[in-house]
PDB file of C-alpha atoms in Angstrom:
ATOM      1  CA  MET A   1       1.650  10.804  46.897  1.00 91.00           C
ATOM      2  CA  VAL A   2       5.061  11.180  45.260  1.00 94.00           C
ATOM      3  CA  GLU A   3       7.244  14.035  46.558  1.00 95.00           C
ATOM      4  CA  LEU A   4       8.075  16.949  44.261  1.00 96.00           C
ATOM      5  CA  PHE A   5      11.838  16.266  44.077  1.00 96.00           C
ATOM      6  CA  GLU A   6      11.203  12.589  43.286  1.00 97.00           C
ATOM      7  CA  LEU A   7       8.694  13.407  40.556  1.00 97.00           C
ATOM      8  CA  GLN A   8      11.129  15.893  38.997  1.00 98.00           C
ATOM      9  CA  LYS A   9      13.835  13.214  39.016  1.00 98.00           C
ATOM     10  CA  ASN A  10      11.500  10.583  37.501  1.00 98.00           C
ATOM     11  CA  ILE A  11      10.341  12.884  34.721  1.00 98.00           C
ATOM     12  CA  SER A  12      13.911  13.911  33.916  1.00 98.00           C
ATOM     13  CA  LEU A  13      15.026  10.272  33.686  1.00 98.00           C
ATOM     14  CA  CYS A  14      12.118   9.314  31.409  1.00 98.00           C
ATOM     15  CA  LEU A  15      12.749  12.281  29.125  1.00 98.00           C
ATOM     16  CA  SER A  16      16.427  11.269  28.895  1.00 98.00           C
ATOM     17  CA  ASN A  17      15.418   7.700  28.007  1.00 98.00           C
ATOM     18  CA  ILE A  18      13.031   8.990  25.337  1.00 98.00           C
ATOM     19  CA  GLU A  19      15.777  11.153  23.816  1.00 98.00           C
ATOM     20  CA  ALA A  20      18.185   8.204  23.796  1.00 98.00           C
ATOM     21  CA  ALA A  21      15.592   6.001  22.056  1.00 98.00           C
ATOM     22  CA  LYS A  22      14.950   8.735  19.478  1.00 98.00           C
ATOM     23  CA  LYS A  23      18.684   9.018  18.844  1.00 98.00           C
ATOM     24  CA  ARG A  24      18.996   5.257  18.263  1.00 98.00           C
ATOM     25  CA  ALA A  25      16.182   5.540  15.702  1.00 98.00           C
ATOM     26  CA  ASN A  26      17.631   8.694  14.087  1.00 98.00           C
ATOM     27  CA  ARG A  27      14.467  10.606  14.899  1.00 97.00           C
ATOM     28  CA  GLN A  28      14.314  14.416  14.955  1.00 96.00           C
ATOM     29  CA  ASP A  29      10.617  14.800  15.781  1.00 96.00           C
ATOM     30  CA  SER A  30       9.138  15.313  19.247  1.00 97.00           C
ATOM     31  CA  VAL A  31       7.553  12.848  21.661  1.00 98.00           C
ATOM     32  CA  VAL A  32       4.911  14.061  24.125  1.00 98.00           C
ATOM     33  CA  LEU A  33       5.109  12.623  27.637  1.00 98.00           C
ATOM     34  CA  ILE A  34       1.590  12.129  29.020  1.00 98.00           C
ATOM     35  CA  GLY A  35       1.364  11.642  32.774  1.00 98.00           C
ATOM     36  CA  ALA A  36      -1.153   8.840  33.350  1.00 98.00           C
ATOM     37  CA  THR A  37      -2.684  10.092  36.599  1.00 97.00           C
ATOM     38  CA  LYS A  38      -5.220   7.307  37.211  1.00 95.00           C
ATOM     39  CA  THR A  39      -6.178   7.144  40.938  1.00 94.00           C
ATOM     40  CA  GLN A  40      -3.769   9.987  41.762  1.00 95.00           C
ATOM     41  CA  PRO A  41      -5.193  12.837  43.894  1.00 95.00           C
ATOM     42  CA  LYS A  42      -6.046  16.356  42.750  1.00 95.00           C
ATOM     43  CA  GLU A  43      -3.042  17.577  44.782  1.00 96.00           C
ATOM     44  CA  LEU A  44      -0.759  15.813  42.332  1.00 97.00           C
ATOM     45  CA  ILE A  45      -2.422  17.584  39.390  1.00 97.00           C
ATOM     46  CA  LYS A  46      -1.885  20.900  41.185  1.00 96.00           C
ATOM     47  CA  MET A  47       1.771  20.045  41.834  1.00 97.00           C
ATOM     48  CA  ILE A  48       2.299  19.222  38.164  1.00 97.00           C
ATOM     49  CA  GLN A  49       0.649  22.445  37.050  1.00 96.00           C
ATOM     50  CA  ASP A  50       2.203  24.788  39.623  1.00 96.00           C
ATOM     51  CA  ASN A  51       5.720  23.523  38.901  1.00 97.00           C
ATOM     52  CA  HIS A  52       5.300  23.211  35.112  1.00 97.00           C
ATOM     53  CA  LEU A  53       6.403  19.574  35.262  1.00 98.00           C
ATOM     54  CA  LEU A  54       4.257  18.241  32.407  1.00 98.00           C
ATOM     55  CA  THR A  55       2.081  19.761  29.696  1.00 98.00           C
ATOM     56  CA  ASP A  56      -0.195  16.741  29.262  1.00 98.00           C
ATOM     57  CA  VAL A  57      -2.069  14.377  31.579  1.00 98.00           C
ATOM     58  CA  GLY A  58      -4.285  11.411  30.799  1.00 98.00           C
ATOM     59  CA  GLU A  59      -7.043   9.646  32.668  1.00 98.00           C
ATOM     60  CA  ASN A  60      -8.555   6.188  32.239  1.00 97.00           C
ATOM     61  CA  HIS A  61     -11.922   7.063  33.744  1.00 97.00           C
ATOM     62  CA  VAL A  62     -14.346   9.844  32.865  1.00 98.00           C
ATOM     63  CA  GLN A  63     -15.228  10.435  36.524  1.00 97.00           C
ATOM     64  CA  GLU A  64     -11.605  11.289  37.332  1.00 97.00           C
ATOM     65  CA  ILE A  65     -11.410  13.790  34.461  1.00 97.00           C
ATOM     66  CA  VAL A  66     -14.577  15.477  35.723  1.00 96.00           C
ATOM     67  CA  GLU A  67     -13.220  15.630  39.292  1.00 96.00           C
ATOM     68  CA  LYS A  68      -9.701  16.854  38.409  1.00 96.00           C
ATOM     69  CA  TYR A  69     -10.269  18.982  35.296  1.00 95.00           C
ATOM     70  CA  GLU A  70     -10.566  22.401  36.959  1.00 93.00           C
ATOM     71  CA  THR A  71      -7.510  21.710  39.152  1.00 92.00           C
ATOM     72  CA  GLY A  72      -5.429  21.363  35.986  1.00 90.00           C
ATOM     73  CA  ASP A  73      -7.055  24.053  33.866  1.00 90.00           C
ATOM     74  CA  ASN A  74      -3.800  24.883  32.037  1.00 93.00           C
ATOM     75  CA  LEU A  75      -2.950  21.266  31.263  1.00 97.00           C
ATOM     76  CA  THR A  76      -3.834  19.380  28.095  1.00 98.00           C
ATOM     77  CA  TRP A  77      -6.172  16.524  29.020  1.00 98.00           C
ATOM     78  CA  HIS A  78      -6.404  13.134  27.319  1.00 98.00           C
ATOM     79  CA  MET A  79      -8.943  10.317  27.655  1.00 98.00           C
ATOM     80  CA  ILE A  80      -6.661   7.283  27.472  1.00 98.00           C
ATOM     81  CA  GLY A  81      -8.924   4.509  28.816  1.00 96.00           C
ATOM     82  CA  GLN A  82     -11.908   2.630  27.445  1.00 95.00           C
ATOM     83  CA  LEU A  83     -14.829   4.995  26.919  1.00 97.00           C
ATOM     84  CA  GLN A  84     -18.500   4.139  27.367  1.00 96.00           C
ATOM     85  CA  SER A  85     -20.839   5.912  24.967  1.00 97.00           C
ATOM     86  CA  ASN A  86     -23.048   7.210  27.791  1.00 97.00           C
ATOM     87  CA  LYS A  87     -20.071   9.015  29.374  1.00 98.00           C
ATOM     88  CA  VAL A  88     -18.959  10.906  26.251  1.00 98.00           C
ATOM     89  CA  LYS A  89     -21.109  13.941  27.084  1.00 97.00           C
ATOM     90  CA  TYR A  90     -19.033  14.648  30.190  1.00 97.00           C
ATOM     91  CA  ILE A  91     -15.673  15.013  28.400  1.00 97.00           C
ATOM     92  CA  VAL A  92     -16.260  16.449  24.917  1.00 97.00           C
ATOM     93  CA  GLY A  93     -15.010  20.016  25.065  1.00 91.00           C
ATOM     94  CA  LYS A  94     -12.677  19.143  27.951  1.00 95.00           C
ATOM     95  CA  VAL A  95     -10.236  16.615  26.511  1.00 97.00           C
ATOM     96  CA  ALA A  96      -7.931  17.491  23.641  1.00 98.00           C
ATOM     97  CA  LEU A  97      -7.747  13.897  22.471  1.00 98.00           C
ATOM     98  CA  ILE A  98      -9.768  10.698  22.913  1.00 98.00           C
ATOM     99  CA  HIS A  99      -7.313   7.809  22.495  1.00 98.00           C
ATOM    100  CA  SER A 100      -9.756   4.882  22.476  1.00 98.00           C
ATOM    101  CA  LEU A 101     -12.158   5.122  19.530  1.00 98.00           C
ATOM    102  CA  ASP A 102     -12.885   1.509  18.577  1.00 97.00           C
ATOM    103  CA  ARG A 103     -16.529   1.106  17.494  1.00 97.00           C
ATOM    104  CA  GLU A 104     -19.124   2.920  15.427  1.00 98.00           C
ATOM    105  CA  SER A 105     -21.585   3.421  18.303  1.00 98.00           C
ATOM    106  CA  LEU A 106     -18.884   5.387  20.133  1.00 98.00           C
ATOM    107  CA  ALA A 107     -18.058   7.419  17.014  1.00 98.00           C
ATOM    108  CA  GLN A 108     -21.747   8.242  16.627  1.00 98.00           C
ATOM    109  CA  GLU A 109     -21.990   9.533  20.200  1.00 98.00           C
ATOM    110  CA  ILE A 110     -18.730  11.525  20.027  1.00 98.00           C
ATOM    111  CA  ASP A 111     -19.935  13.144  16.811  1.00 98.00           C
ATOM    112  CA  LYS A 112     -23.333  13.955  18.368  1.00 98.00           C
ATOM    113  CA  GLN A 113     -21.804  15.553  21.484  1.00 98.00           C
ATOM    114  CA  ALA A 114     -19.164  17.411  19.465  1.00 98.00           C
ATOM    115  CA  LYS A 115     -21.925  18.937  17.322  1.00 98.00           C
ATOM    116  CA  LYS A 116     -23.715  20.073  20.496  1.00 97.00           C
ATOM    117  CA  HIS A 117     -20.543  21.797  21.717  1.00 95.00           C
ATOM    118  CA  ASN A 118     -19.741  23.126  18.223  1.00 97.00           C
ATOM    119  CA  VAL A 119     -16.289  21.507  18.290  1.00 97.00           C
ATOM    120  CA  ILE A 120     -14.327  19.067  16.185  1.00 97.00           C
ATOM    121  CA  GLN A 121     -13.237  16.275  18.531  1.00 98.00           C
ATOM    122  CA  ASP A 122      -9.780  14.853  17.857  1.00 98.00           C
ATOM    123  CA  CYS A 123      -9.597  11.076  18.286  1.00 98.00           C
ATOM    124  CA  LEU A 124      -7.209   8.167  17.887  1.00 98.00           C
ATOM    125  CA  ILE A 125      -8.343   4.779  16.639  1.00 98.00           C
ATOM    126  CA  GLU A 126      -7.360   2.101  19.137  1.00 98.00           C
ATOM    127  CA  ILE A 127      -5.743  -1.023  17.681  1.00 97.00           C
ATOM    128  CA  ASN A 128      -5.692  -4.278  19.643  1.00 95.00           C
ATOM    129  CA  MET A 129      -2.266  -5.466  18.458  1.00 93.00           C
ATOM    130  CA  GLY A 130      -2.206  -8.509  20.732  1.00 82.00           C
ATOM    131  CA  SER A 131      -5.767  -9.659  19.899  1.00 80.00           C
ATOM    132  CA  GLU A 132      -6.471  -9.703  23.636  1.00 73.00           C
ATOM    133  CA  ILE A 133     -10.135 -10.179  24.492  1.00 73.00           C
ATOM    134  CA  THR A 134      -9.752  -8.246  27.755  1.00 73.00           C
ATOM    135  CA  LYS A 135      -8.623  -5.099  25.915  1.00 83.00           C
ATOM    136  CA  GLY A 136     -10.455  -2.691  23.665  1.00 88.00           C
ATOM    137  CA  GLY A 137      -9.441  -1.789  20.154  1.00 96.00           C
ATOM    138  CA  ILE A 138     -10.158  -3.015  16.656  1.00 96.00           C
ATOM    139  CA  ALA A 139      -8.238  -5.790  14.924  1.00 95.00           C
ATOM    140  CA  LYS A 140      -5.385  -4.456  12.813  1.00 94.00           C
ATOM    141  CA  GLU A 141      -6.867  -5.973   9.627  1.00 95.00           C
ATOM    142  CA  ASP A 142     -10.075  -3.966  10.195  1.00 96.00           C
ATOM    143  CA  LEU A 143      -8.430  -0.532  10.163  1.00 97.00           C
ATOM    144  CA  ALA A 144      -9.285   0.468   6.572  1.00 96.00           C
ATOM    145  CA  GLU A 145     -12.916  -0.606   6.961  1.00 97.00           C
ATOM    146  CA  PHE A 146     -13.284   1.195  10.303  1.00 97.00           C
ATOM    147  CA  MET A 147     -11.710   4.355   8.904  1.00 97.00           C
ATOM    148  CA  SER A 148     -14.290   4.369   6.092  1.00 96.00           C
ATOM    149  CA  VAL A 149     -17.053   4.134   8.743  1.00 96.00           C
ATOM    150  CA  VAL A 150     -15.608   7.059  10.732  1.00 97.00           C
ATOM    151  CA  GLU A 151     -15.563   9.211   7.572  1.00 95.00           C
ATOM    152  CA  LYS A 152     -19.359   9.620   7.976  1.00 95.00           C
ATOM    153  CA  TYR A 153     -18.936  11.647  11.160  1.00 98.00           C
ATOM    154  CA  ASP A 154     -17.979  15.229  10.320  1.00 97.00           C
ATOM    155  CA  ASN A 155     -17.301  16.372  13.885  1.00 98.00           C
ATOM    156  CA  ILE A 156     -14.625  13.737  14.474  1.00 98.00           C
ATOM    157  CA  ARG A 157     -11.085  14.296  13.269  1.00 98.00           C
ATOM    158  CA  ILE A 158      -8.789  11.291  13.332  1.00 98.00           C
ATOM    159  CA  ARG A 159      -5.245  12.145  14.416  1.00 98.00           C
ATOM    160  CA  GLY A 160      -3.739   8.653  14.335  1.00 98.00           C
ATOM    161  CA  LEU A 161      -3.586   5.415  16.296  1.00 98.00           C
ATOM    162  CA  MET A 162      -3.291   4.191  19.880  1.00 98.00           C
ATOM    163  CA  SER A 163      -2.408   0.761  21.196  1.00 97.00           C
ATOM    164  CA  VAL A 164      -1.821  -0.953  24.537  1.00 95.00           C
ATOM    165  CA  MET A 165       0.680  -3.735  23.892  1.00 94.00           C
ATOM    166  CA  PRO A 166       0.557  -7.091  25.686  1.00 90.00           C
ATOM    167  CA  ASN A 167       2.792  -7.351  28.747  1.00 87.00           C
ATOM    168  CA  LEU A 168       5.451  -9.581  27.183  1.00 84.00           C
ATOM    169  CA  GLU A 169       8.835 -10.753  28.446  1.00 84.00           C
ATOM    170  CA  ASP A 170       9.863 -11.442  24.838  1.00 88.00           C
ATOM    171  CA  LYS A 171      11.286  -8.062  23.797  1.00 90.00           C
ATOM    172  CA  GLU A 172      11.929  -9.235  20.224  1.00 94.00           C
ATOM    173  CA  LEU A 173       8.255 -10.103  19.756  1.00 93.00           C
ATOM    174  CA  LEU A 174       7.247  -6.777  21.282  1.00 94.00           C
ATOM    175  CA  LYS A 175       9.677  -4.938  19.001  1.00 96.00           C
ATOM    176  CA  ASN A 176       8.106  -6.603  15.952  1.00 96.00           C
ATOM    177  CA  MET A 177       4.609  -5.672  17.132  1.00 96.00           C
ATOM    178  CA  TYR A 178       5.707  -2.045  17.361  1.00 97.00           C
ATOM    179  CA  ILE A 179       7.165  -2.218  13.862  1.00 97.00           C
ATOM    180  CA  ASP A 180       3.806  -3.584  12.629  1.00 97.00           C
ATOM    181  CA  LEU A 181       1.925  -0.799  14.425  1.00 97.00           C
ATOM    182  CA  LYS A 182       4.158   1.822  12.784  1.00 98.00           C
ATOM    183  CA  ALA A 183       3.367   0.287   9.366  1.00 98.00           C
ATOM    184  CA  LEU A 184      -0.364   0.535  10.122  1.00 97.00           C
ATOM    185  CA  PHE A 185       0.084   4.181  11.128  1.00 98.00           C
ATOM    186  CA  ASP A 186       1.948   4.963   7.901  1.00 97.00           C
ATOM    187  CA  ASN A 187      -0.801   3.251   5.898  1.00 97.00           C
ATOM    188  CA  LEU A 188      -3.473   5.295   7.693  1.00 97.00           C
ATOM    189  CA  LYS A 189      -1.857   8.442   6.275  1.00 95.00           C
ATOM    190  CA  ASN A 190      -2.589   7.077   2.797  1.00 94.00           C
ATOM    191  CA  ILE A 191      -6.214   6.042   3.362  1.00 94.00           C
ATOM    192  CA  ALA A 192      -7.550   8.886   5.525  1.00 94.00           C
ATOM    193  CA  SER A 193      -9.260  11.790   3.774  1.00 92.00           C
ATOM    194  CA  LEU A 194      -7.683  15.232   3.881  1.00 92.00           C
ATOM    195  CA  ARG A 195      -9.944  16.557   6.656  1.00 94.00           C
ATOM    196  CA  HIS A 196      -8.111  14.314   9.105  1.00 97.00           C
ATOM    197  CA  LYS A 197      -4.622  15.069  10.400  1.00 96.00           C
ATOM    198  CA  ILE A 198      -2.621  11.873  10.844  1.00 98.00           C
ATOM    199  CA  ASP A 199       0.292  12.889  13.041  1.00 98.00           C
ATOM    200  CA  THR A 200      -0.103  11.049  16.360  1.00 98.00           C
ATOM    201  CA  LEU A 201       0.876   7.534  17.412  1.00 98.00           C
ATOM    202  CA  SER A 202       0.104   6.939  21.090  1.00 98.00           C
ATOM    203  CA  CYS A 203       1.948   3.864  22.325  1.00 98.00           C
ATOM    204  CA  GLY A 204       4.376   2.950  25.067  1.00 97.00           C
ATOM    205  CA  MET A 205       3.831   2.666  28.797  1.00 96.00           C
ATOM    206  CA  THR A 206       6.064   2.145  31.830  1.00 95.00           C
ATOM    207  CA  ASN A 207       7.330  -1.301  30.753  1.00 93.00           C
ATOM    208  CA  ASP A 208       7.964  -0.631  27.071  1.00 96.00           C
ATOM    209  CA  TYR A 209       8.051   3.086  26.243  1.00 97.00           C
ATOM    210  CA  GLU A 210      11.644   3.040  25.002  1.00 97.00           C
ATOM    211  CA  LEU A 211      10.834   0.246  22.519  1.00 97.00           C
ATOM    212  CA  ALA A 212       7.740   2.196  21.454  1.00 98.00           C
ATOM    213  CA  VAL A 213       9.822   5.278  20.664  1.00 98.00           C
ATOM    214  CA  GLU A 214      12.688   3.418  18.994  1.00 98.00           C
ATOM    215  CA  TYR A 215      10.754   0.882  16.908  1.00 98.00           C
ATOM    216  CA  GLY A 216       7.145   2.048  16.884  1.00 97.00           C
ATOM    217  CA  GLY A 217       7.711   5.688  16.058  1.00 98.00           C
ATOM    218  CA  SER A 218       5.595   6.674  19.073  1.00 98.00           C
ATOM    219  CA  THR A 219       4.811  10.390  19.289  1.00 98.00           C
ATOM    220  CA  MET A 220       3.036  10.073  22.664  1.00 98.00           C
ATOM    221  CA  VAL A 221       3.962   7.843  25.594  1.00 98.00           C
ATOM    222  CA  ARG A 222       1.574   7.339  28.514  1.00 98.00           C
ATOM    223  CA  LEU A 223       3.521   6.902  31.741  1.00 98.00           C
ATOM    224  CA  GLY A 224       2.094   6.332  35.198  1.00 97.00           C
ATOM    225  CA  ARG A 225       3.927   4.033  37.593  1.00 96.00           C
ATOM    226  CA  VAL A 226       7.424   5.032  36.486  1.00 97.00           C
ATOM    227  CA  LEU A 227       6.584   8.688  37.278  1.00 98.00           C
ATOM    228  CA  PHE A 228       4.204   8.528  40.218  1.00 96.00           C
ATOM    229  CA  GLY A 229       4.915   5.174  41.859  1.00 89.00           C
ATOM    230  CA  ALA A 230       2.348   2.442  42.490  1.00 79.00           C
ATOM    231  CA  ARG A 231      -1.299   3.418  42.076  1.00 67.00           C
ATOM    232  CA  ASN A 232      -3.246   4.316  45.192  1.00 61.00           C
TER     233      ASN A 232
END
């Protein structure tokens, strides 16, 4: 597990890089740094909480949220990985934001569980910008149609979009994909009904978070390896 002083240094460096990227883009708004704590132990969650290092953490697997949730009871939790419909019941009421809504069957189950808990569940629609068959997310051209489907589910509130970009060496191509994602996000503001609150664009990971902030208008970056080192 990463040492406290090293984690403090890593977080500080990433926050500086985010601020520099915002400055290059003439942005005045805020960017939330989510610590992607996949495979990290509960002791790390406790270290983050006890030392007020981060406000937000994200997990890729439901089981890890269930195991770590009480350790980080003052943290804001995010479900950032692919979500199976049969696991939704374990996290509704625990996570502030589900980042990976990408099919109607999942929307149906989130809505059902949110009704049971008497909550409105905030979600992001995941976009598969690279059309990669190994990744979740809807095709970018299907966004308007999918949004109209989600409108049927009263206990879901859409907050924006999420995407996991392809791991590309070509930074120019990646930059253009982020610009396209930002355009989709801006369009979502025009097509979503007023009960939704379109204010969140979750994109950018260890390899590309500065591009995401500068060109994609990211309001949430999900960082793991650059903060915590290689996964266990």
